[in-house]
Amino acid sequence: MQGYQLKIIIKNSKPPIWRRTAVPGDITFGQLHRVIQAVYGWKDSKPYIFEIPQKKIKIGPAEDQAIAPWLQNHKWIRYTYGSENTWEHRVEIEKEVDDAWGYPRVEKYKGANLPEDCGGIAGYYELQEKGMAGEEEYSLETINQYLAEHLDFHKNSGTSEDTGEYTMERWLMEAHPEELEELAELNHLASYKNLTKEELTVRLKELLLNEAHMSQLLLYAGADEYRVFLELTAGGRGGRADLNFVYRSRLLRSCCILTRDTTLVVPEEVKALCRKIITPEFEAEHEEIETLRKYCSSACYLYGVTPVSLLTKLYNQYEGTRLTEEIMENRCRELMNNGGPVTVINDSIVANELLEQDAYRMLLLLQGTKPYYIPPVRGLFLQYGVLYGEAPDQNGLELIRYVREDLDAGQAQANSYFYEAQALIHKNYEMEDLIAAAAKYNITPGTKEQLAGLSERLRSVWNHTRRLGDRGYTPLELEILQKKAGLSSGAGKPGPVQKCQKIYPNDPCPCGSGRKYKKCCGR
């Protein structure tokens, strides 16, 4: 059966928010409307209209007709949803495809699901600036299951299984050119932009089946993706994995084929190469790199910017080793060059999320000369890198209980709100931001007493949450430390000397919140 591959893009979204969706070729515009509603998680509660701009034709519910005659002859059409504060989309017709399923499927996406009633894309960005956007993480597996169960427009046709041979060459030849370019960039393939699709396919196959390159992919893969890959390699016809996890994994995206029924399959050439590479010595080296990754992740969570000298000291103290700072810096650079969580700058490791607009420089100014929090034992230090946060202590549990019992929220809502509040405190947000964030989870204090109760419990969580601007100390710990040592705010053991620029009111806040300095930590 013939189908179409569409790229459905929300107009004026920056960076672009889109869903690449394959749809059957014999559906109508009314059915396409239902597909777009589903892939963006909306409720189909507002009017819609399709437009063929080149022909000045509009197609609404009353004029419903087949999509094929229009999609065959145009490169794009317009879809508008809502009557006020509308959502406008550009629907690009990328290519005709063989529709083996008989129902729509999202093949790839960029961006989370946005709240339908926030005032269109402009309203969404206004809420985002206030930290109240309320977007939802996208799940390919969930949406494709929904499409299969609820939008199968050919109920009696069933699905057909792809029984072809899964080879690296076949996979690359059938991939979309954009997908090939992303693979090339992901694997640092030089000078790929001027290649034809056929040339790029050959170059990628040579690179991905190169033993040295495959060794690097495996060596620097995180523990979870490495485990999943080994399980897939040991299996016969592949297996399943969360698709959001797959798209975040350099190893799985580079070396696994995602079939039409969302099964992950490792090509036989890749399996043979892995059997040659993975030895006991290789496993030991991978474990050593994974340990370093955990150290870097924990340092990123606690400090944001960590001198290599401090990371070396911590590693040697906890692991009982005698690494030099030079060896540590070289290992961190290798981790950085292979997709690790940090970048090495000026003898320090910097969390990747602080690189935009040099936010790490402003964070150093915010931290001043505060001391570094040093956990007493290895396990306590490493847990921050594993969780990238903190499990709720008695203060967190009390907040969760209060939200659930006194504010009538569900358990999942209460748990999610706790972690949201903790993340905001960690990034030095203000109390009003924590209270405003409750609306994202439909948590609303209805009386002054309820608001006071929520504020009291948030303050307790606040005092016991490790903050990035305080180099891993909680506000309460830092206050006690300063009083005990007779220090003024910000005093303590000097940090590394850094050349830092002045923070102006309209600069991004160094805490990494994404807000302007004057509206965040500069108040």
Short mmCIF file of C-alpha atoms in Angstrom, two decimals:
data_model
loop_
_atom_site.label_atom_id
_atom_site.label_comp_id
_atom_site.label_asym_id
_atom_site.label_seq_id
_atom_site.Cartn_x
_atom_site.Cartn_y
_atom_site.Cartn_z
CA MET A 1 0.00 0.00 0.00
CA GLN A 2 1.21 3.52 -0.79
CA GLY A 3 1.81 6.00 2.00
CA TYR A 4 3.43 9.38 2.63
CA GLN A 5 6.21 10.50 4.91
CA LEU A 6 5.26 13.89 6.38
CA LYS A 7 7.23 16.31 8.52
CA ILE A 8 4.69 18.24 10.62
CA ILE A 9 6.34 21.40 11.98
CA ILE A 10 4.89 23.95 14.42
CA LYS A 11 5.36 27.35 12.79
CA ASN A 12 7.58 29.86 14.65
CA SER A 13 8.94 27.23 17.05
CA LYS A 14 12.63 27.81 17.76
CA PRO A 15 14.31 25.39 17.69
CA PRO A 16 11.77 23.75 15.37
CA ILE A 17 9.29 21.36 17.03
CA TRP A 18 8.21 18.63 14.62
CA ARG A 19 6.96 15.08 14.15
CA ARG A 20 8.06 12.95 11.18
CA THR A 21 5.03 10.77 10.58
CA ALA A 22 4.23 8.10 8.00
CA VAL A 23 0.54 7.94 7.06
CA PRO A 24 -1.48 5.66 4.73
CA GLY A 25 -1.99 7.19 1.30
CA ASP A 26 -5.74 6.61 1.12
CA ILE A 27 -6.84 8.57 4.18
CA THR A 28 -8.80 11.85 4.13
CA PHE A 29 -7.90 15.28 5.47
CA GLY A 30 -10.28 14.66 8.37
CA GLN A 31 -8.31 11.56 9.28
CA LEU A 32 -5.02 13.43 8.83
CA HIS A 33 -6.35 16.03 11.29
CA ARG A 34 -6.91 13.24 13.84
CA VAL A 35 -3.36 12.01 13.27
CA ILE A 36 -1.86 15.47 13.88
CA GLN A 37 -3.94 15.86 17.03
CA ALA A 38 -2.65 12.52 18.31
CA VAL A 39 1.03 13.07 17.53
CA TYR A 40 0.98 16.40 19.38
CA GLY A 41 -1.10 15.12 22.29
CA TRP A 42 -4.00 17.54 21.78
CA LYS A 43 -7.70 17.03 22.50
CA ASP A 44 -9.43 17.81 19.17
CA SER A 45 -11.56 20.45 20.88
CA LYS A 46 -11.08 23.34 18.44
CA PRO A 47 -11.78 24.01 14.75
CA TYR A 48 -9.19 23.24 12.10
CA ILE A 49 -8.49 24.02 8.48
CA PHE A 50 -6.06 22.70 5.85
CA GLU A 51 -4.82 25.04 3.14
CA ILE A 52 -3.14 24.44 -0.20
CA PRO A 53 -1.44 27.86 -0.48
CA GLN A 54 -0.30 27.32 -4.05
CA LYS A 55 -3.92 26.87 -5.15
CA LYS A 56 -5.57 29.15 -2.54
CA ILE A 57 -7.77 26.22 -1.53
CA LYS A 58 -9.06 25.56 1.99
CA ILE A 59 -10.27 22.16 3.20
CA GLY A 60 -12.18 21.87 6.46
CA PRO A 61 -14.45 19.26 8.06
CA ALA A 62 -17.32 20.12 5.70
CA GLU A 63 -15.13 19.70 2.59
CA ASP A 64 -13.37 16.50 3.70
CA GLN A 65 -11.68 14.68 0.83
CA ALA A 66 -8.79 12.31 0.10
CA ILE A 67 -5.27 13.61 0.70
CA ALA A 68 -3.59 11.72 -2.16
CA PRO A 69 -4.44 14.04 -5.08
CA TRP A 70 -3.05 17.02 -3.20
CA LEU A 71 0.00 15.42 -1.58
CA GLN A 72 1.13 13.94 -4.88
CA ASN A 73 1.42 17.36 -6.49
CA HIS A 74 2.65 19.67 -3.73
CA LYS A 75 5.72 19.95 -1.51
CA TRP A 76 3.85 21.27 1.51
CA ILE A 77 0.45 22.26 2.86
CA ARG A 78 -0.70 24.31 5.86
CA TYR A 79 -2.66 23.06 8.87
CA THR A 80 -4.15 25.52 11.38
CA TYR A 81 -5.74 24.45 14.65
CA GLY A 82 -7.90 26.77 16.80
CA SER A 83 -9.84 29.97 16.17
CA GLU A 84 -7.91 32.33 18.48
CA ASN A 85 -4.25 32.02 19.48
CA THR A 86 -3.98 29.35 16.80
CA TRP A 87 -1.36 26.69 16.22
CA GLU A 88 -0.13 26.87 12.64
CA HIS A 89 1.79 23.98 11.09
CA ARG A 90 3.76 23.45 7.92
CA VAL A 91 3.16 19.91 6.70
CA GLU A 92 6.01 18.97 4.39
CA ILE A 93 5.47 16.03 2.02
CA GLU A 94 8.94 14.46 2.14
CA LYS A 95 8.38 11.35 0.01
CA GLU A 96 6.10 8.48 -0.91
CA VAL A 97 6.68 5.30 1.09
CA ASP A 98 5.47 1.72 1.14
CA ASP A 99 2.94 1.63 3.98
CA ALA A 100 3.41 -1.78 5.56
CA TRP A 101 1.27 -1.09 8.64
CA GLY A 102 -1.99 0.44 7.45
CA TYR A 103 -1.97 2.93 10.33
CA PRO A 104 0.10 6.09 11.08
CA ARG A 105 3.45 5.94 12.85
CA VAL A 106 5.78 8.61 14.22
CA GLU A 107 9.28 7.78 13.03
CA LYS A 108 11.15 10.66 14.65
CA TYR A 109 10.45 13.88 16.50
CA LYS A 110 11.98 17.01 18.00
CA GLY A 111 10.52 18.79 21.01
CA ALA A 112 8.11 17.90 23.80
CA ASN A 113 4.32 17.99 23.67
CA LEU A 114 3.12 21.55 24.36
CA PRO A 115 -0.01 22.51 26.36
CA GLU A 116 -2.91 23.03 23.96
CA ASP A 117 -4.48 26.02 25.72
CA CYS A 118 -1.41 28.14 26.45
CA GLY A 119 -2.10 30.74 23.74
CA GLY A 120 -0.33 29.23 20.74
CA ILE A 121 3.43 29.16 20.27
CA ALA A 122 3.82 32.78 21.40
CA GLY A 123 1.91 32.08 24.60
CA TYR A 124 3.98 28.98 25.20
CA TYR A 125 7.24 30.94 25.05
CA GLU A 126 5.86 33.54 27.46
CA LEU A 127 5.04 30.78 29.94
CA GLN A 128 8.42 29.18 29.34
CA GLU A 129 10.17 32.42 30.30
CA LYS A 130 8.25 32.33 33.59
CA GLY A 131 9.16 28.69 34.18
CA MET A 132 5.50 27.63 33.81
CA ALA A 133 5.44 26.12 30.31
CA GLY A 134 4.08 22.72 31.36
CA GLU A 135 5.36 20.74 28.39
CA GLU A 136 5.28 16.93 28.54
CA GLU A 137 8.13 14.59 27.62
CA TYR A 138 7.45 12.83 24.35
CA SER A 139 7.36 9.05 24.11
CA LEU A 140 7.58 7.43 20.66
CA GLU A 141 6.63 4.04 22.04
CA THR A 142 3.50 5.40 23.73
CA ILE A 143 2.26 7.44 20.76
CA ASN A 144 2.87 4.65 18.25
CA GLN A 145 0.99 2.20 20.44
CA TYR A 146 -1.89 4.67 20.61
CA LEU A 147 -1.89 5.19 16.83
CA ALA A 148 -1.93 1.43 16.24
CA GLU A 149 -4.81 0.88 18.65
CA HIS A 150 -6.98 3.92 17.88
CA LEU A 151 -6.13 5.21 14.40
CA ASP A 152 -5.87 2.06 12.33
CA PHE A 153 -7.93 3.20 9.34
CA HIS A 154 -7.79 -0.32 7.84
CA LYS A 155 -8.92 -2.53 10.67
CA ASN A 156 -9.15 -5.65 8.55
CA SER A 157 -5.83 -5.31 6.80
CA GLY A 158 -3.64 -6.26 9.75
CA THR A 159 0.10 -5.57 9.66
CA SER A 160 2.85 -7.13 7.66
CA GLU A 161 6.10 -8.20 9.18
CA ASP A 162 9.38 -7.15 7.63
CA THR A 163 11.14 -10.44 7.06
CA GLY A 164 14.06 -9.09 5.06
CA GLU A 165 17.67 -9.60 6.05
CA TYR A 166 18.89 -6.94 8.46
CA THR A 167 22.20 -5.68 7.13
CA MET A 168 24.04 -2.42 7.68
CA GLU A 169 24.02 -1.66 3.94
CA ARG A 170 20.28 -2.21 3.52
CA TRP A 171 19.52 -0.10 6.59
CA LEU A 172 21.63 2.83 5.37
CA MET A 173 20.29 2.64 1.82
CA GLU A 174 16.66 2.85 3.05
CA ALA A 175 17.32 5.64 5.57
CA HIS A 176 16.16 9.21 4.97
CA PRO A 177 19.00 11.58 3.87
CA GLU A 178 18.46 13.68 7.00
CA GLU A 179 18.91 10.57 9.13
CA LEU A 180 22.17 9.77 7.34
CA GLU A 181 23.45 13.29 7.96
CA GLU A 182 22.62 12.99 11.65
CA LEU A 183 24.49 9.69 11.81
CA ALA A 184 27.46 11.29 10.06
CA GLU A 185 27.52 14.17 12.53
CA LEU A 186 26.98 11.87 15.50
CA ASN A 187 30.00 9.80 14.45
CA HIS A 188 32.19 12.78 13.48
CA LEU A 189 32.43 11.81 9.82
CA ALA A 190 34.54 14.44 8.08
CA SER A 191 33.42 16.36 4.97
CA TYR A 192 30.08 14.59 4.57
CA LYS A 193 27.89 17.53 3.54
CA ASN A 194 28.95 17.52 -0.12
CA LEU A 195 28.39 13.78 -0.60
CA THR A 196 25.51 12.24 -2.52
CA LYS A 197 23.28 9.81 -0.63
CA GLU A 198 25.03 6.85 -2.27
CA GLU A 199 28.48 8.18 -1.37
CA LEU A 200 27.40 8.97 2.19
CA THR A 201 25.98 5.45 2.56
CA VAL A 202 29.31 3.90 1.54
CA ARG A 203 31.31 6.17 3.85
CA LEU A 204 29.05 5.49 6.82
CA LYS A 205 29.14 1.75 6.29
CA GLU A 206 32.96 1.81 6.21
CA LEU A 207 33.10 3.92 9.36
CA LEU A 208 30.51 2.03 11.42
CA LEU A 209 32.08 -1.34 10.60
CA ASN A 210 35.60 -0.09 11.35
CA GLU A 211 37.00 -1.99 14.32
CA ALA A 212 38.70 1.02 15.92
CA HIS A 213 35.57 3.16 15.60
CA MET A 214 33.34 0.40 16.93
CA SER A 215 35.70 -0.04 19.89
CA GLN A 216 35.33 3.65 20.77
CA LEU A 217 31.53 3.50 20.52
CA LEU A 218 31.43 0.52 22.87
CA LEU A 219 34.12 1.77 25.22
CA TYR A 220 32.47 5.11 25.92
CA ALA A 221 28.87 3.93 25.97
CA GLY A 222 27.07 4.50 29.27
CA ALA A 223 26.35 1.48 31.47
CA ASP A 224 22.66 1.24 30.53
CA GLU A 225 23.11 1.56 26.76
CA TYR A 226 26.06 -0.85 26.87
CA ARG A 227 23.94 -3.43 28.74
CA VAL A 228 21.01 -3.05 26.33
CA PHE A 229 23.34 -3.39 23.35
CA LEU A 230 24.91 -6.59 24.68
CA GLU A 231 21.44 -8.06 25.30
CA LEU A 232 20.41 -7.24 21.72
CA THR A 233 23.65 -8.69 20.37
CA ALA A 234 23.09 -11.94 22.25
CA GLY A 235 19.49 -12.23 21.04
CA GLY A 236 18.25 -13.66 17.78
CA ARG A 237 15.71 -11.28 16.19
CA GLY A 238 16.38 -8.30 18.43
CA GLY A 239 14.34 -6.82 21.23
CA ARG A 240 12.53 -3.75 22.54
CA ALA A 241 13.82 -0.64 24.31
CA ASP A 242 12.34 2.72 25.21
CA LEU A 243 12.64 4.75 22.02
CA ASN A 244 13.45 8.00 23.81
CA PHE A 245 16.38 6.17 25.40
CA VAL A 246 17.44 4.82 22.01
CA TYR A 247 17.53 8.29 20.42
CA ARG A 248 19.70 9.58 23.26
CA SER A 249 22.21 6.75 22.81
CA ARG A 250 25.05 7.22 20.33
CA LEU A 251 25.81 3.49 20.36
CA LEU A 252 22.25 2.26 19.77
CA ARG A 253 21.51 4.87 17.09
CA SER A 254 24.74 4.05 15.26
CA CYS A 255 24.72 0.27 15.44
CA CYS A 256 21.10 -0.89 15.69
CA ILE A 257 18.31 -1.04 13.11
CA LEU A 258 14.86 0.13 14.23
CA THR A 259 12.39 -2.04 12.34
CA ARG A 260 8.84 -1.10 11.37
CA ASP A 261 7.40 -2.75 14.46
CA THR A 262 9.86 -0.76 16.66
CA THR A 263 12.08 -3.77 17.31
CA LEU A 264 15.80 -3.06 17.66
CA VAL A 265 18.01 -5.43 15.66
CA VAL A 266 21.81 -5.60 15.57
CA PRO A 267 23.12 -6.41 12.05
CA GLU A 268 25.09 -9.65 11.79
CA GLU A 269 28.24 -7.78 10.66
CA VAL A 270 28.11 -5.72 13.85
CA LYS A 271 27.59 -8.80 16.02
CA ALA A 272 30.67 -10.49 14.52
CA LEU A 273 32.78 -7.38 15.06
CA CYS A 274 31.65 -7.06 18.69
CA ARG A 275 32.55 -10.66 19.46
CA LYS A 276 36.06 -9.84 18.30
CA ILE A 277 36.32 -6.59 20.29
CA ILE A 278 34.76 -7.48 23.66
CA THR A 279 37.33 -9.33 25.75
CA PRO A 280 37.80 -9.45 29.55
CA GLU A 281 40.45 -6.74 29.20
CA PHE A 282 38.04 -4.59 27.21
CA GLU A 283 35.30 -5.08 29.83
CA ALA A 284 37.69 -3.91 32.58
CA GLU A 285 38.59 -0.80 30.60
CA HIS A 286 34.93 -0.02 29.98
CA GLU A 287 34.20 -0.31 33.71
CA GLU A 288 37.02 2.11 34.48
CA ILE A 289 35.65 4.68 32.02
CA GLU A 290 32.15 4.23 33.41
CA THR A 291 33.46 4.97 36.90
CA LEU A 292 35.05 8.19 35.63
CA ARG A 293 31.76 9.13 33.96
CA LYS A 294 30.00 8.78 37.31
CA TYR A 295 32.59 10.99 39.00
CA CYS A 296 32.16 13.65 36.32
CA SER A 297 28.36 13.49 36.54
CA SER A 298 28.42 13.87 40.33
CA ALA A 299 30.83 16.80 40.10
CA CYS A 300 28.58 18.41 37.48
CA TYR A 301 25.56 18.11 39.75
CA LEU A 302 27.26 19.41 42.87
CA TYR A 303 29.57 22.11 41.50
CA GLY A 304 28.81 22.78 37.83
CA VAL A 305 32.46 23.75 37.29
CA THR A 306 35.08 21.50 38.91
CA PRO A 307 38.87 22.04 38.88
CA VAL A 308 40.69 18.99 37.53
CA SER A 309 42.80 19.14 40.68
CA LEU A 310 39.71 18.67 42.86
CA LEU A 311 38.33 15.85 40.71
CA THR A 312 41.71 14.11 40.87
CA LYS A 313 41.80 14.51 44.66
CA LEU A 314 38.30 13.09 45.04
CA TYR A 315 38.99 10.17 42.70
CA ASN A 316 42.22 9.24 44.45
CA GLN A 317 40.63 9.63 47.89
CA TYR A 318 37.61 7.44 47.13
CA GLU A 319 39.26 4.89 44.81
CA GLY A 320 42.59 4.58 46.65
CA THR A 321 44.60 5.44 43.52
CA ARG A 322 47.41 7.89 42.72
CA LEU A 323 46.43 9.42 39.41
CA THR A 324 48.15 12.65 38.40
CA GLU A 325 46.17 15.72 37.35
CA GLU A 326 47.61 15.38 33.84
CA ILE A 327 46.29 11.81 33.48
CA MET A 328 42.90 12.86 34.86
CA GLU A 329 42.63 15.78 32.45
CA ASN A 330 43.55 13.57 29.48
CA ARG A 331 40.92 11.00 30.50
CA CYS A 332 38.29 13.70 30.86
CA ARG A 333 39.17 15.04 27.40
CA GLU A 334 38.74 11.57 25.93
CA LEU A 335 35.38 11.28 27.67
CA MET A 336 34.42 14.72 26.33
CA ASN A 337 35.40 13.77 22.78
CA ASN A 338 33.21 10.66 22.97
CA GLY A 339 29.95 12.21 24.10
CA GLY A 340 30.62 12.50 27.83
CA PRO A 341 28.70 14.88 30.13
CA VAL A 342 31.52 17.44 30.49
CA THR A 343 33.80 19.78 28.58
CA VAL A 344 37.34 20.58 29.70
CA ILE A 345 38.03 24.33 29.89
CA ASN A 346 40.94 26.07 31.62
CA ASP A 347 41.99 23.12 33.80
CA SER A 348 38.38 22.57 34.90
CA ILE A 349 35.57 20.27 33.82
CA VAL A 350 32.34 22.11 32.98
CA ALA A 351 28.84 20.61 32.82
CA ASN A 352 27.72 20.68 29.19
CA GLU A 353 24.46 22.45 30.04
CA LEU A 354 26.50 25.44 31.30
CA LEU A 355 28.31 26.01 28.00
CA GLU A 356 25.57 28.03 26.32
CA GLN A 357 26.32 31.76 26.46
CA ASP A 358 29.25 31.05 28.80
CA ALA A 359 26.88 30.46 31.73
CA TYR A 360 29.70 28.68 33.58
CA ARG A 361 31.64 31.95 33.87
CA MET A 362 28.72 33.65 35.57
CA LEU A 363 28.22 30.61 37.79
CA LEU A 364 31.78 31.04 39.03
CA LEU A 365 31.00 34.64 39.94
CA LEU A 366 27.89 33.52 41.80
CA GLN A 367 29.86 30.87 43.69
CA GLY A 368 32.61 33.34 44.57
CA THR A 369 35.09 31.75 46.96
CA LYS A 370 32.67 29.43 48.72
CA PRO A 371 34.15 26.09 49.75
CA TYR A 372 33.34 22.84 47.95
CA TYR A 373 31.07 20.33 49.65
CA ILE A 374 32.99 17.04 49.92
CA PRO A 375 30.83 13.98 50.79
CA PRO A 376 32.48 11.80 53.44
CA VAL A 377 32.16 8.50 51.54
CA ARG A 378 32.39 7.32 47.93
CA GLY A 379 28.83 6.02 47.67
CA LEU A 380 27.33 9.29 48.83
CA PHE A 381 29.33 11.25 46.27
CA LEU A 382 28.52 8.95 43.35
CA GLN A 383 24.77 8.84 44.05
CA TYR A 384 24.43 12.43 42.86
CA GLY A 385 25.74 11.46 39.42
CA VAL A 386 23.48 8.41 39.22
CA LEU A 387 20.29 10.22 40.31
CA TYR A 388 21.32 13.69 39.12
CA GLY A 389 19.34 14.77 42.14
CA GLU A 390 18.50 13.60 45.64
CA ALA A 391 15.99 11.08 46.93
CA PRO A 392 13.38 12.71 49.21
CA ASP A 393 14.48 12.94 52.86
CA GLN A 394 12.01 13.50 55.68
CA ASN A 395 11.44 17.09 54.51
CA GLY A 396 10.73 15.93 50.97
CA LEU A 397 8.43 13.17 52.20
CA GLU A 398 6.51 15.71 54.28
CA LEU A 399 6.07 17.94 51.23
CA ILE A 400 4.81 14.98 49.20
CA ARG A 401 2.41 14.00 52.00
CA TYR A 402 1.06 17.54 52.35
CA VAL A 403 0.50 17.94 48.60
CA ARG A 404 -1.21 14.56 48.39
CA GLU A 405 -3.40 14.76 51.50
CA ASP A 406 -4.04 18.48 52.09
CA LEU A 407 -4.04 19.68 48.47
CA ASP A 408 -5.81 16.59 47.08
CA ALA A 409 -3.14 15.67 44.53
CA GLY A 410 -2.41 12.17 43.31
CA GLN A 411 0.71 10.30 44.37
CA ALA A 412 2.34 10.67 40.94
CA GLN A 413 1.59 14.42 40.91
CA ALA A 414 3.02 14.89 44.38
CA ASN A 415 6.19 12.95 43.57
CA SER A 416 6.74 14.82 40.30
CA TYR A 417 6.21 18.18 41.98
CA PHE A 418 8.79 17.36 44.66
CA TYR A 419 11.45 16.60 42.06
CA GLU A 420 10.51 19.72 40.09
CA ALA A 421 10.82 21.88 43.23
CA GLN A 422 14.12 20.25 44.13
CA ALA A 423 15.53 20.96 40.66
CA LEU A 424 14.46 24.61 40.85
CA ILE A 425 16.05 25.04 44.28
CA HIS A 426 19.21 23.36 43.00
CA LYS A 427 19.36 25.98 40.23
CA ASN A 428 18.78 28.87 42.67
CA TYR A 429 15.20 29.75 41.74
CA GLU A 430 13.10 31.88 44.10
CA MET A 431 10.29 30.66 46.36
CA GLU A 432 7.63 32.26 44.14
CA ASP A 433 8.91 30.15 41.24
CA LEU A 434 8.50 26.97 43.28
CA ILE A 435 4.93 27.85 44.15
CA ALA A 436 4.12 28.84 40.55
CA ALA A 437 5.50 25.49 39.33
CA ALA A 438 2.76 23.68 41.27
CA ALA A 439 0.22 24.70 38.61
CA LYS A 440 2.11 22.53 36.11
CA TYR A 441 0.89 19.51 38.08
CA ASN A 442 -2.62 20.91 38.72
CA ILE A 443 -1.71 21.58 42.35
CA THR A 444 -3.49 24.73 43.56
CA PRO A 445 -3.53 25.99 47.16
CA GLY A 446 -7.13 27.23 47.50
CA THR A 447 -6.80 29.15 50.77
CA LYS A 448 -4.24 31.32 52.55
CA GLU A 449 -3.73 28.53 55.06
CA GLN A 450 -2.96 26.02 52.30
CA LEU A 451 -0.54 28.45 50.64
CA ALA A 452 1.20 29.02 53.97
CA GLY A 453 1.40 25.27 54.55
CA LEU A 454 2.89 24.67 51.12
CA SER A 455 5.39 27.53 51.57
CA GLU A 456 6.48 26.18 54.96
CA ARG A 457 7.20 22.73 53.58
CA LEU A 458 8.95 24.12 50.51
CA ARG A 459 11.17 26.18 52.82
CA SER A 460 12.16 23.02 54.70
CA VAL A 461 13.05 21.29 51.41
CA TRP A 462 14.89 24.45 50.35
CA ASN A 463 17.10 24.46 53.45
CA HIS A 464 18.14 20.82 52.84
CA THR A 465 18.68 20.84 49.06
CA ARG A 466 22.18 21.04 47.59
CA ARG A 467 22.51 24.14 45.44
CA LEU A 468 24.70 24.65 42.43
CA GLY A 469 25.47 28.25 43.41
CA ASP A 470 26.71 27.05 46.82
CA ARG A 471 29.09 24.44 45.38
CA GLY A 472 27.04 21.53 46.64
CA TYR A 473 26.22 22.79 50.10
CA THR A 474 22.66 23.14 51.32
CA PRO A 475 21.68 26.64 52.52
CA LEU A 476 21.48 25.31 56.08
CA GLU A 477 24.90 23.62 55.90
CA LEU A 478 26.53 26.72 54.46
CA GLU A 479 24.99 28.95 57.12
CA ILE A 480 26.23 26.67 59.91
CA LEU A 481 29.67 26.42 58.30
CA GLN A 482 29.99 30.19 57.98
CA LYS A 483 28.86 30.83 61.55
CA LYS A 484 31.19 28.17 62.90
CA ALA A 485 34.18 29.56 61.03
CA GLY A 486 33.20 33.20 61.62
CA LEU A 487 33.05 33.78 57.90
CA SER A 488 31.03 36.28 55.95
CA SER A 489 28.80 35.10 53.12
CA GLY A 490 30.84 33.67 50.28
CA ALA A 491 34.06 33.35 52.28
CA GLY A 492 36.05 30.18 52.61
CA LYS A 493 38.78 28.32 50.85
CA PRO A 494 39.59 30.18 47.61
CA GLY A 495 38.53 28.50 44.41
CA PRO A 496 40.57 28.44 41.20
CA VAL A 497 41.41 31.79 39.68
CA GLN A 498 39.23 32.43 36.65
CA LYS A 499 38.89 35.42 34.36
CA CYS A 500 35.17 36.18 34.48
CA GLN A 501 33.05 38.76 32.73
CA LYS A 502 30.74 41.14 34.55
CA ILE A 503 27.12 40.01 34.91
CA TYR A 504 24.66 42.52 33.47
CA PRO A 505 20.94 42.56 34.39
CA ASN A 506 19.78 41.16 31.04
CA ASP A 507 22.45 38.42 30.87
CA PRO A 508 21.37 34.78 31.29
CA CYS A 509 21.49 33.84 34.97
CA PRO A 510 24.62 31.83 35.88
CA CYS A 511 22.57 29.30 37.81
CA GLY A 512 21.51 27.75 34.50
CA SER A 513 17.80 28.49 34.95
CA GLY A 514 17.48 30.05 31.49
CA ARG A 515 16.07 33.26 32.96
CA LYS A 516 17.58 36.74 32.90
CA TYR A 517 19.94 37.51 35.80
CA LYS A 518 17.79 40.44 36.99
CA LYS A 519 14.75 38.14 37.25
CA CYS A 520 16.56 35.29 38.99
CA CYS A 521 19.64 35.39 41.24
CA GLY A 522 20.27 39.10 40.62
CA ARG A 523 17.14 40.28 42.44
#
